[in-house]
Amino acid sequence: MPQTRGRPRSVESPTGLGTAEDVLHAAGQLFSDRGFSATSTHAIADAAGIRQASLYHYFASKNEILLALLVGTVSPSVGTARSLLATQAPAAARLWALCAWDARLLVNDRFNVGSLYLQPEVNGDYFTEFHALRRELRQAYGQLICDCGDENAVEMIDLVLGLVESVILLRRRDPDGVDDHTAGLVADGALRLISFPPQDFVAAREAGVRLLAALPDSAVRPPG
């Protein structure tokens, strides 16, 4: 994770959020545009407006930068899932809210960092923290799907997650074609995917919208 101290910089912070965020911002764009392997720390430092040597005062390696970006695409949703699992609201409403939140997080990630999930480097041991968070999120989806009464909950988890994460590919195809409204449509689709009773759909959705509105919005935009 990024360090809190570093050497003074010679130019103003491009993001206004400090050097560590400048590095994440620059890396997010470069990783998404060029790919992880094709991006050097020199290129990241140059885009962030700092010297390459200064970058290492904030991040020990390029892997550490990627890890911070990846964790930023899932950690907020894990926190939201924990909160939703602790409430007494109907399971379908909580599932709707989690799907909408998770999809909205991916929609609002400035550089679509989720597109890096399938990079071969991400399978390495260095990214254990990221994979542990994804497993916890997957388990939360499974619990909510099961609580909705779906007899095939285990089989449905990856289908629901795949639907939520489909916004990543939609953004690559049409960057301007997805927004917060898309996140709501994804959540609607998740309830239909698990064959939630049509007669109860509207009530579940409305309750999910209320739950979503009550959640803090500050975590929706991850680093990048």
PDB file of C-alpha atoms in Angstrom:
ATOM      1  CA  MET A   1       0.000   0.000   0.000  1.00  0.00           C
ATOM      2  CA  PRO A   2       1.189   3.578  -0.649  1.00  0.00           C
ATOM      3  CA  GLN A   3       3.511   5.243   1.827  1.00  0.00           C
ATOM      4  CA  THR A   4       2.534   8.522   3.443  1.00  0.00           C
ATOM      5  CA  ARG A   5       5.884  10.270   3.092  1.00  0.00           C
ATOM      6  CA  GLY A   6       7.941  11.241   0.106  1.00  0.00           C
ATOM      7  CA  ARG A   7      10.385  13.744  -1.278  1.00  0.00           C
ATOM      8  CA  PRO A   8       9.157  17.192  -2.324  1.00  0.00           C
ATOM      9  CA  ARG A   9       7.984  17.421  -5.931  1.00  0.00           C
ATOM     10  CA  SER A  10       9.061  20.039  -8.434  1.00  0.00           C
ATOM     11  CA  VAL A  11       5.667  20.567 -10.093  1.00  0.00           C
ATOM     12  CA  GLU A  12       2.145  21.027  -8.827  1.00  0.00           C
ATOM     13  CA  SER A  13       0.033  17.919  -8.192  1.00  0.00           C
ATOM     14  CA  PRO A  14      -2.024  17.183 -11.358  1.00  0.00           C
ATOM     15  CA  THR A  15      -4.963  15.885  -9.316  1.00  0.00           C
ATOM     16  CA  GLY A  16      -4.616  18.231  -6.367  1.00  0.00           C
ATOM     17  CA  LEU A  17      -4.837  15.178  -4.095  1.00  0.00           C
ATOM     18  CA  GLY A  18      -1.154  14.591  -3.445  1.00  0.00           C
ATOM     19  CA  THR A  19       1.603  12.553  -5.022  1.00  0.00           C
ATOM     20  CA  ALA A  20       0.316   9.072  -4.157  1.00  0.00           C
ATOM     21  CA  GLU A  21      -3.033   9.816  -5.801  1.00  0.00           C
ATOM     22  CA  ASP A  22      -1.254  11.361  -8.780  1.00  0.00           C
ATOM     23  CA  VAL A  23       0.650   8.105  -9.241  1.00  0.00           C
ATOM     24  CA  LEU A  24      -2.537   6.026  -9.008  1.00  0.00           C
ATOM     25  CA  HIS A  25      -4.298   8.366 -11.418  1.00  0.00           C
ATOM     26  CA  ALA A  26      -1.480   8.161 -13.950  1.00  0.00           C
ATOM     27  CA  ALA A  27      -1.056   4.400 -13.576  1.00  0.00           C
ATOM     28  CA  GLY A  28      -4.773   3.736 -13.901  1.00  0.00           C
ATOM     29  CA  GLN A  29      -4.859   5.496 -17.245  1.00  0.00           C
ATOM     30  CA  LEU A  30      -1.656   3.929 -18.546  1.00  0.00           C
ATOM     31  CA  PHE A  31      -2.498   0.400 -17.405  1.00  0.00           C
ATOM     32  CA  SER A  32      -5.914   0.640 -19.045  1.00  0.00           C
ATOM     33  CA  ASP A  33      -4.605   2.177 -22.274  1.00  0.00           C
ATOM     34  CA  ARG A  34      -1.367   0.221 -22.738  1.00  0.00           C
ATOM     35  CA  GLY A  35      -1.678  -2.784 -20.445  1.00  0.00           C
ATOM     36  CA  PHE A  36       0.219  -3.541 -17.249  1.00  0.00           C
ATOM     37  CA  SER A  37       3.279  -5.209 -18.769  1.00  0.00           C
ATOM     38  CA  ALA A  38       3.778  -2.492 -21.374  1.00  0.00           C
ATOM     39  CA  THR A  39       3.770   0.315 -18.793  1.00  0.00           C
ATOM     40  CA  SER A  40       7.013   1.246 -17.054  1.00  0.00           C
ATOM     41  CA  THR A  41       7.409   3.006 -13.729  1.00  0.00           C
ATOM     42  CA  HIS A  42       9.274   5.699 -15.660  1.00  0.00           C
ATOM     43  CA  ALA A  43       6.163   6.337 -17.769  1.00  0.00           C
ATOM     44  CA  ILE A  44       3.979   6.406 -14.657  1.00  0.00           C
ATOM     45  CA  ALA A  45       6.271   8.871 -12.905  1.00  0.00           C
ATOM     46  CA  ASP A  46       6.426  11.082 -15.984  1.00  0.00           C
ATOM     47  CA  ALA A  47       2.621  11.153 -16.281  1.00  0.00           C
ATOM     48  CA  ALA A  48       2.331  11.908 -12.563  1.00  0.00           C
ATOM     49  CA  GLY A  49       4.749  14.822 -12.865  1.00  0.00           C
ATOM     50  CA  ILE A  50       7.440  13.373 -10.608  1.00  0.00           C
ATOM     51  CA  ARG A  51      10.860  11.769 -10.980  1.00  0.00           C
ATOM     52  CA  GLN A  52      11.006   7.988 -11.216  1.00  0.00           C
ATOM     53  CA  ALA A  53      13.101   7.806  -8.045  1.00  0.00           C
ATOM     54  CA  SER A  54      10.444   9.777  -6.176  1.00  0.00           C
ATOM     55  CA  LEU A  55       7.768   7.250  -7.143  1.00  0.00           C
ATOM     56  CA  TYR A  56       9.460   4.616  -4.990  1.00  0.00           C
ATOM     57  CA  HIS A  57       8.977   6.757  -1.901  1.00  0.00           C
ATOM     58  CA  TYR A  58       5.243   6.082  -2.295  1.00  0.00           C
ATOM     59  CA  PHE A  59       5.062   2.651  -3.915  1.00  0.00           C
ATOM     60  CA  ALA A  60       7.670  -0.078  -3.672  1.00  0.00           C
ATOM     61  CA  SER A  61       6.903  -1.526  -7.096  1.00  0.00           C
ATOM     62  CA  LYS A  62       4.615  -1.459 -10.097  1.00  0.00           C
ATOM     63  CA  ASN A  63       2.799  -4.434  -8.573  1.00  0.00           C
ATOM     64  CA  GLU A  64       2.012  -2.379  -5.489  1.00  0.00           C
ATOM     65  CA  ILE A  65       0.466   0.336  -7.633  1.00  0.00           C
ATOM     66  CA  LEU A  66      -1.694  -2.198  -9.463  1.00  0.00           C
ATOM     67  CA  LEU A  67      -2.729  -3.791  -6.175  1.00  0.00           C
ATOM     68  CA  ALA A  68      -3.881  -0.434  -4.800  1.00  0.00           C
ATOM     69  CA  LEU A  69      -5.934   0.201  -7.932  1.00  0.00           C
ATOM     70  CA  LEU A  70      -7.509  -3.262  -7.915  1.00  0.00           C
ATOM     71  CA  VAL A  71      -8.358  -3.122  -4.212  1.00  0.00           C
ATOM     72  CA  GLY A  72     -10.043   0.210  -4.876  1.00  0.00           C
ATOM     73  CA  THR A  73     -12.481  -1.510  -7.256  1.00  0.00           C
ATOM     74  CA  VAL A  74     -13.673  -4.070  -4.702  1.00  0.00           C
ATOM     75  CA  SER A  75     -12.991  -2.927  -1.130  1.00  0.00           C
ATOM     76  CA  PRO A  76     -15.862  -0.387  -1.039  1.00  0.00           C
ATOM     77  CA  SER A  77     -18.316  -3.053  -2.210  1.00  0.00           C
ATOM     78  CA  VAL A  78     -17.082  -5.458   0.466  1.00  0.00           C
ATOM     79  CA  GLY A  79     -17.758  -2.805   3.089  1.00  0.00           C
ATOM     80  CA  THR A  80     -21.212  -2.242   1.655  1.00  0.00           C
ATOM     81  CA  ALA A  81     -21.891  -5.985   1.577  1.00  0.00           C
ATOM     82  CA  ARG A  82     -20.990  -6.276   5.250  1.00  0.00           C
ATOM     83  CA  SER A  83     -23.394  -3.467   6.093  1.00  0.00           C
ATOM     84  CA  LEU A  84     -26.203  -4.974   4.029  1.00  0.00           C
ATOM     85  CA  LEU A  85     -25.720  -8.438   5.511  1.00  0.00           C
ATOM     86  CA  ALA A  86     -26.114  -6.904   8.968  1.00  0.00           C
ATOM     87  CA  THR A  87     -29.465  -5.256   8.208  1.00  0.00           C
ATOM     88  CA  GLN A  88     -32.908  -6.788   8.593  1.00  0.00           C
ATOM     89  CA  ALA A  89     -34.206  -5.623   5.218  1.00  0.00           C
ATOM     90  CA  PRO A  90     -35.647  -8.233   2.828  1.00  0.00           C
ATOM     91  CA  ALA A  91     -32.919 -10.262   1.130  1.00  0.00           C
ATOM     92  CA  ALA A  92     -34.044  -9.303  -2.370  1.00  0.00           C
ATOM     93  CA  ALA A  93     -33.819  -5.607  -1.528  1.00  0.00           C
ATOM     94  CA  ARG A  94     -30.338  -6.091  -0.112  1.00  0.00           C
ATOM     95  CA  LEU A  95     -29.240  -8.063  -3.166  1.00  0.00           C
ATOM     96  CA  TRP A  96     -30.602  -5.350  -5.448  1.00  0.00           C
ATOM     97  CA  ALA A  97     -28.764  -2.667  -3.470  1.00  0.00           C
ATOM     98  CA  LEU A  98     -25.475  -4.596  -3.503  1.00  0.00           C
ATOM     99  CA  CYS A  99     -25.660  -5.250  -7.243  1.00  0.00           C
ATOM    100  CA  ALA A 100     -26.457  -1.606  -7.948  1.00  0.00           C
ATOM    101  CA  TRP A 101     -23.694  -0.364  -5.643  1.00  0.00           C
ATOM    102  CA  ASP A 102     -21.105  -2.754  -7.057  1.00  0.00           C
ATOM    103  CA  ALA A 103     -22.000  -1.944 -10.657  1.00  0.00           C
ATOM    104  CA  ARG A 104     -22.007   1.778  -9.905  1.00  0.00           C
ATOM    105  CA  LEU A 105     -18.533   1.490  -8.386  1.00  0.00           C
ATOM    106  CA  LEU A 106     -17.257  -0.086 -11.607  1.00  0.00           C
ATOM    107  CA  VAL A 107     -19.130   2.440 -13.745  1.00  0.00           C
ATOM    108  CA  ASN A 108     -17.588   5.379 -11.892  1.00  0.00           C
ATOM    109  CA  ASP A 109     -14.016   4.067 -11.867  1.00  0.00           C
ATOM    110  CA  ARG A 110     -12.389   6.728 -13.992  1.00  0.00           C
ATOM    111  CA  PHE A 111     -10.125   4.442 -16.000  1.00  0.00           C
ATOM    112  CA  ASN A 112     -12.121   1.202 -15.947  1.00  0.00           C
ATOM    113  CA  VAL A 113      -9.470  -0.549 -13.849  1.00  0.00           C
ATOM    114  CA  GLY A 114     -11.752  -3.582 -13.634  1.00  0.00           C
ATOM    115  CA  SER A 115     -10.613  -4.394 -17.169  1.00  0.00           C
ATOM    116  CA  LEU A 116      -7.310  -5.450 -15.590  1.00  0.00           C
ATOM    117  CA  TYR A 117      -8.890  -8.290 -13.587  1.00  0.00           C
ATOM    118  CA  LEU A 118      -7.869 -10.825 -16.221  1.00  0.00           C
ATOM    119  CA  GLN A 119      -4.282  -9.654 -16.613  1.00  0.00           C
ATOM    120  CA  PRO A 120      -2.075 -12.750 -16.051  1.00  0.00           C
ATOM    121  CA  GLU A 121       0.034 -10.881 -13.495  1.00  0.00           C
ATOM    122  CA  VAL A 122      -2.993 -10.533 -11.209  1.00  0.00           C
ATOM    123  CA  ASN A 123      -2.952 -14.297 -10.595  1.00  0.00           C
ATOM    124  CA  GLY A 124       0.317 -14.015  -8.684  1.00  0.00           C
ATOM    125  CA  ASP A 125       0.735 -14.333  -4.929  1.00  0.00           C
ATOM    126  CA  TYR A 126       1.364 -10.598  -4.614  1.00  0.00           C
ATOM    127  CA  PHE A 127      -2.335  -9.938  -5.197  1.00  0.00           C
ATOM    128  CA  THR A 128      -3.616 -12.155  -2.368  1.00  0.00           C
ATOM    129  CA  GLU A 129      -5.335  -9.205  -0.675  1.00  0.00           C
ATOM    130  CA  PHE A 130      -7.330  -8.433  -3.808  1.00  0.00           C
ATOM    131  CA  HIS A 131      -8.396 -12.047  -4.286  1.00  0.00           C
ATOM    132  CA  ALA A 132      -9.372 -12.377  -0.618  1.00  0.00           C
ATOM    133  CA  LEU A 133     -11.650  -9.350  -0.943  1.00  0.00           C
ATOM    134  CA  ARG A 134     -13.213 -10.764  -4.097  1.00  0.00           C
ATOM    135  CA  ARG A 135     -13.877 -14.055  -2.339  1.00  0.00           C
ATOM    136  CA  GLU A 136     -15.569 -12.257   0.535  1.00  0.00           C
ATOM    137  CA  LEU A 137     -17.707 -10.286  -1.901  1.00  0.00           C
ATOM    138  CA  ARG A 138     -18.620 -13.468  -3.759  1.00  0.00           C
ATOM    139  CA  GLN A 139     -19.652 -15.103  -0.473  1.00  0.00           C
ATOM    140  CA  ALA A 140     -21.851 -12.111   0.344  1.00  0.00           C
ATOM    141  CA  TYR A 141     -23.591 -12.420  -3.013  1.00  0.00           C
ATOM    142  CA  GLY A 142     -24.081 -16.118  -2.366  1.00  0.00           C
ATOM    143  CA  GLN A 143     -25.593 -15.503   1.053  1.00  0.00           C
ATOM    144  CA  LEU A 144     -28.063 -12.953  -0.276  1.00  0.00           C
ATOM    145  CA  ILE A 145     -29.025 -15.129  -3.247  1.00  0.00           C
ATOM    146  CA  CYS A 146     -29.592 -18.049  -0.885  1.00  0.00           C
ATOM    147  CA  ASP A 147     -31.663 -15.846   1.442  1.00  0.00           C
ATOM    148  CA  CYS A 148     -33.826 -14.926  -1.543  1.00  0.00           C
ATOM    149  CA  GLY A 149     -34.853 -18.577  -1.664  1.00  0.00           C
ATOM    150  CA  ASP A 150     -33.051 -19.579  -4.843  1.00  0.00           C
ATOM    151  CA  GLU A 151     -32.537 -23.351  -4.762  1.00  0.00           C
ATOM    152  CA  ASN A 152     -29.611 -23.024  -7.158  1.00  0.00           C
ATOM    153  CA  ALA A 153     -27.822 -20.307  -5.193  1.00  0.00           C
ATOM    154  CA  VAL A 154     -24.355 -21.800  -5.618  1.00  0.00           C
ATOM    155  CA  GLU A 155     -24.718 -21.983  -9.391  1.00  0.00           C
ATOM    156  CA  MET A 156     -26.193 -18.484  -9.565  1.00  0.00           C
ATOM    157  CA  ILE A 157     -23.392 -16.633  -7.774  1.00  0.00           C
ATOM    158  CA  ASP A 158     -21.045 -16.443 -10.735  1.00  0.00           C
ATOM    159  CA  LEU A 159     -23.888 -15.599 -13.106  1.00  0.00           C
ATOM    160  CA  VAL A 160     -24.959 -12.653 -10.947  1.00  0.00           C
ATOM    161  CA  LEU A 161     -21.363 -11.506 -10.480  1.00  0.00           C
ATOM    162  CA  GLY A 162     -20.803 -11.854 -14.206  1.00  0.00           C
ATOM    163  CA  LEU A 163     -23.815  -9.652 -14.853  1.00  0.00           C
ATOM    164  CA  VAL A 164     -22.558  -6.994 -12.444  1.00  0.00           C
ATOM    165  CA  GLU A 165     -19.056  -7.036 -13.899  1.00  0.00           C
ATOM    166  CA  SER A 166     -20.383  -6.938 -17.455  1.00  0.00           C
ATOM    167  CA  VAL A 167     -20.315  -3.147 -17.121  1.00  0.00           C
ATOM    168  CA  ILE A 168     -16.527  -3.416 -17.453  1.00  0.00           C
ATOM    169  CA  LEU A 169     -16.850  -4.809 -20.985  1.00  0.00           C
ATOM    170  CA  LEU A 170     -19.701  -2.428 -21.795  1.00  0.00           C
ATOM    171  CA  ARG A 171     -17.431   0.475 -20.927  1.00  0.00           C
ATOM    172  CA  ARG A 172     -14.661  -0.833 -23.168  1.00  0.00           C
ATOM    173  CA  ARG A 173     -17.108  -1.117 -26.041  1.00  0.00           C
ATOM    174  CA  ASP A 174     -18.858   2.212 -25.439  1.00  0.00           C
ATOM    175  CA  PRO A 175     -17.228   4.384 -22.739  1.00  0.00           C
ATOM    176  CA  ASP A 176     -20.074   6.890 -22.812  1.00  0.00           C
ATOM    177  CA  GLY A 177     -22.839   4.300 -22.914  1.00  0.00           C
ATOM    178  CA  VAL A 178     -22.944   3.344 -19.226  1.00  0.00           C
ATOM    179  CA  ASP A 179     -23.870   5.418 -16.189  1.00  0.00           C
ATOM    180  CA  ASP A 180     -25.574   5.115 -12.817  1.00  0.00           C
ATOM    181  CA  HIS A 181     -28.824   4.214 -14.592  1.00  0.00           C
ATOM    182  CA  THR A 182     -27.036   1.196 -16.052  1.00  0.00           C
ATOM    183  CA  ALA A 183     -26.216   0.071 -12.511  1.00  0.00           C
ATOM    184  CA  GLY A 184     -29.922   0.031 -11.669  1.00  0.00           C
ATOM    185  CA  LEU A 185     -30.682  -2.015 -14.767  1.00  0.00           C
ATOM    186  CA  VAL A 186     -27.985  -4.496 -13.757  1.00  0.00           C
ATOM    187  CA  ALA A 187     -29.566  -4.858 -10.316  1.00  0.00           C
ATOM    188  CA  ASP A 188     -32.972  -5.383 -11.932  1.00  0.00           C
ATOM    189  CA  GLY A 189     -31.447  -8.057 -14.132  1.00  0.00           C
ATOM    190  CA  ALA A 190     -29.923  -9.827 -11.144  1.00  0.00           C
ATOM    191  CA  LEU A 191     -33.330 -10.304  -9.514  1.00  0.00           C
ATOM    192  CA  ARG A 192     -34.745 -11.611 -12.772  1.00  0.00           C
ATOM    193  CA  LEU A 193     -31.748 -13.897 -13.207  1.00  0.00           C
ATOM    194  CA  ILE A 194     -32.447 -15.659  -9.907  1.00  0.00           C
ATOM    195  CA  SER A 195     -36.125 -16.013 -10.919  1.00  0.00           C
ATOM    196  CA  PHE A 196     -37.363 -13.711  -8.175  1.00  0.00           C
ATOM    197  CA  PRO A 197     -41.208 -13.768  -8.178  1.00  0.00           C
ATOM    198  CA  PRO A 198     -42.442 -11.132 -10.670  1.00  0.00           C
ATOM    199  CA  GLN A 199     -45.304 -10.101  -8.403  1.00  0.00           C
ATOM    200  CA  ASP A 200     -42.806  -9.104  -5.700  1.00  0.00           C
ATOM    201  CA  PHE A 201     -40.279  -7.472  -7.998  1.00  0.00           C
ATOM    202  CA  VAL A 202     -41.450  -3.854  -7.771  1.00  0.00           C
ATOM    203  CA  ALA A 203     -41.591  -3.877  -3.977  1.00  0.00           C
ATOM    204  CA  ALA A 204     -38.125  -5.440  -3.753  1.00  0.00           C
ATOM    205  CA  ARG A 205     -36.686  -2.919  -6.180  1.00  0.00           C
ATOM    206  CA  GLU A 206     -38.212   0.043  -4.365  1.00  0.00           C
ATOM    207  CA  ALA A 207     -36.847  -1.231  -1.054  1.00  0.00           C
ATOM    208  CA  GLY A 208     -33.459  -1.731  -2.701  1.00  0.00           C
ATOM    209  CA  VAL A 209     -33.480   1.829  -4.011  1.00  0.00           C
ATOM    210  CA  ARG A 210     -34.144   3.100  -0.491  1.00  0.00           C
ATOM    211  CA  LEU A 211     -31.320   0.990   0.905  1.00  0.00           C
ATOM    212  CA  LEU A 212     -28.955   2.237  -1.782  1.00  0.00           C
ATOM    213  CA  ALA A 213     -29.900   5.861  -1.108  1.00  0.00           C
ATOM    214  CA  ALA A 214     -29.133   5.391   2.589  1.00  0.00           C
ATOM    215  CA  LEU A 215     -25.606   4.127   1.904  1.00  0.00           C
ATOM    216  CA  PRO A 216     -22.717   6.627   2.014  1.00  0.00           C
ATOM    217  CA  ASP A 217     -21.679   7.776  -1.441  1.00  0.00           C
ATOM    218  CA  SER A 218     -18.074   8.613  -0.610  1.00  0.00           C
ATOM    219  CA  ALA A 219     -16.741   5.161  -1.507  1.00  0.00           C
ATOM    220  CA  VAL A 220     -18.268   5.019  -4.968  1.00  0.00           C
ATOM    221  CA  ARG A 221     -15.237   6.537  -6.665  1.00  0.00           C
ATOM    222  CA  PRO A 222     -12.078   4.459  -6.130  1.00  0.00           C
ATOM    223  CA  PRO A 223      -8.512   5.614  -6.748  1.00  0.00           C
ATOM    224  CA  GLY A 224      -7.906   6.478 -10.381  1.00  0.00           C
TER     225      GLY A 224
END
